[in-house]
XYZ file of C-alpha atoms in Angstrom:
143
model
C 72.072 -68.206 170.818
C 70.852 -71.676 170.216
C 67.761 -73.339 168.947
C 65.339 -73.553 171.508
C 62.259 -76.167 171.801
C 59.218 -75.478 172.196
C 56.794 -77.905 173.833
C 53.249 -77.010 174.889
C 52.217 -80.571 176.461
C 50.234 -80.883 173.056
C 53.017 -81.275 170.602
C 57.199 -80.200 170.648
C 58.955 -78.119 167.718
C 62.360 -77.314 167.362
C 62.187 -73.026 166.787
C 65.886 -72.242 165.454
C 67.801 -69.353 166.342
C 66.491 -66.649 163.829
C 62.797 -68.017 164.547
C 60.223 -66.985 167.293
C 56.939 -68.840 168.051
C 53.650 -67.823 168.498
C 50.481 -69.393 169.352
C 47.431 -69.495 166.392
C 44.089 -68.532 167.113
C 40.905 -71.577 166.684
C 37.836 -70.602 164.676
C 36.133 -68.740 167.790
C 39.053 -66.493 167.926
C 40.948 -67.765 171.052
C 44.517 -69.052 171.063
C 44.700 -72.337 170.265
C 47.771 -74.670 171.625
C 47.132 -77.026 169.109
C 48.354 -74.284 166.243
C 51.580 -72.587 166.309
C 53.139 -70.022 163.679
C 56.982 -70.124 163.796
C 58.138 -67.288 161.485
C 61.499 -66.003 160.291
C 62.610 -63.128 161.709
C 59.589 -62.717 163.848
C 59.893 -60.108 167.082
C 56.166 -59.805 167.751
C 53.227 -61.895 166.752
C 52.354 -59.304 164.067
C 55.691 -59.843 162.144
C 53.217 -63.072 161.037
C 51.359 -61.196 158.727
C 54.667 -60.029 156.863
C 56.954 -62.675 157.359
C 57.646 -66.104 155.868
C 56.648 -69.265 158.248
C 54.952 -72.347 158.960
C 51.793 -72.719 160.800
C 51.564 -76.159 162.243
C 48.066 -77.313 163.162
C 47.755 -80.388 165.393
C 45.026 -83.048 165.245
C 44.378 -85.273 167.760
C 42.631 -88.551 167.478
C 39.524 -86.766 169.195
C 39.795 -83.923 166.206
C 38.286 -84.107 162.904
C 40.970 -83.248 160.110
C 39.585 -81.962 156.675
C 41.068 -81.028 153.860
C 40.576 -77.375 152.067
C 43.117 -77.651 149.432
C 39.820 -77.094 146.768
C 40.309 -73.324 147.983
C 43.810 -72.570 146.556
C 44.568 -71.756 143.320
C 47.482 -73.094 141.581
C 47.607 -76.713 143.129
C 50.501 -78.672 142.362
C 51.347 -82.026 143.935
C 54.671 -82.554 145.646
C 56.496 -85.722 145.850
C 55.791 -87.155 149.381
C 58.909 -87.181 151.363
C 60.223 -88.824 154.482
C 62.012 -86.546 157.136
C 62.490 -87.757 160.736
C 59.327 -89.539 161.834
C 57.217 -88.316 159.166
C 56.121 -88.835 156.117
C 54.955 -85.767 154.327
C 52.520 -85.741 151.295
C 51.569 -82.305 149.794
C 50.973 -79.629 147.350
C 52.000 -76.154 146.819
C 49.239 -73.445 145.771
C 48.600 -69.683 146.173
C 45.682 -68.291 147.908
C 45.255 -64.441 147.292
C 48.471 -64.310 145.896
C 50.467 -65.714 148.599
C 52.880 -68.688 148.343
C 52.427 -71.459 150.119
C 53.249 -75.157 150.358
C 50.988 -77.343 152.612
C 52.062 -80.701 154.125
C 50.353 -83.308 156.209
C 51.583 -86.224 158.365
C 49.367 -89.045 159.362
C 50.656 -91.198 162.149
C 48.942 -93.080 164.849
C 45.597 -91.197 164.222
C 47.405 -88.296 164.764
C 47.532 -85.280 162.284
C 49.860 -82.471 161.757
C 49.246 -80.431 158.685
C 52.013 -77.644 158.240
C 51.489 -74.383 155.986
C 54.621 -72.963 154.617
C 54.214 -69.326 153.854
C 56.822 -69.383 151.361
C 56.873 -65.742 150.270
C 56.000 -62.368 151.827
C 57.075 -59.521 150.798
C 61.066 -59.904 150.846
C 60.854 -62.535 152.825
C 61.534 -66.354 151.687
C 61.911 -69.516 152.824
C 61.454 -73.183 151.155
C 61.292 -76.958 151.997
C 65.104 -76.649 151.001
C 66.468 -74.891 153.952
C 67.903 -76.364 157.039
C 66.048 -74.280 159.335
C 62.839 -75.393 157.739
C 63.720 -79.187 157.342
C 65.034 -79.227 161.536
C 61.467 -77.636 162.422
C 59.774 -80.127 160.183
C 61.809 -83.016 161.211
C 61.290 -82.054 164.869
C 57.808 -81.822 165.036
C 56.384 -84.486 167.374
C 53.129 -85.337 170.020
C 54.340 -84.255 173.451
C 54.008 -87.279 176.119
């Protein structure tokens, strides 16, 4: 198998053999194009709740983009990185005990923030992989 991309006519995502994708769900509880889980190992859309992933939230220049990171615990701020067409800022944190390192991108009044479960359970994944750096490298707004 290959890695396969994913593009919903909102935004495209390189999902690397290994990975599945599945769609998020907005704040009234319906699926939501503009947010996408792409978890390790993932079969079913339930393998998000015990499998490491990103969930990659898209903001449009219609959207309004805030920031929550005053809910973790245990903020730390990353370096801010360049990888493809981005330029990632961050910080990693734990909320309920759960890894995570969030990133935003901030180009042409378009946002993508990114949440990287980084631990769950046995399962692990971190900004150092190569399937993690071609999904975040490959993240772009579909034409």
């Amino acid at each position: 198998m290959k890695d396969k991309i994913f593009n919903n006519g909102i935004m495209s995502v390189v999902i690397p053999q290994g990975w599945d994708c599945f769609y998020g769900i907005d704040s009234e509880g319906n699926k939501s194009e503009k947010k996408l889980h792409v978890f390790k190992g993932a079969e079913t859309e339930f393998d998000i709740f015990s499998r490491a992933g990103l969930t990659i939230c898209f903001y449009g220049k219609e959207d309004i983009f805030i920031t929550i990171r005053e809910f973790y615990d245990n903020v730390q701020d990353i370096e801010p990185f360049e990888l493809g067409e981005h330029r990632w800022t961050g910080y990693t944190c734990t909320s309920f005990g759960y890894h995570y390192t969030m990133l935003t991108s901030f180009r042409d009044g378009v946002v993508f923030y990114v949440m990287l479960l980084t631990k769950n359970g046995e399962y692990e994944i971190s900004l150092e992989d190569t399937d993690v750096k071609t999904i975040l490298e490959s993240i772009t707004q579909a034409d």
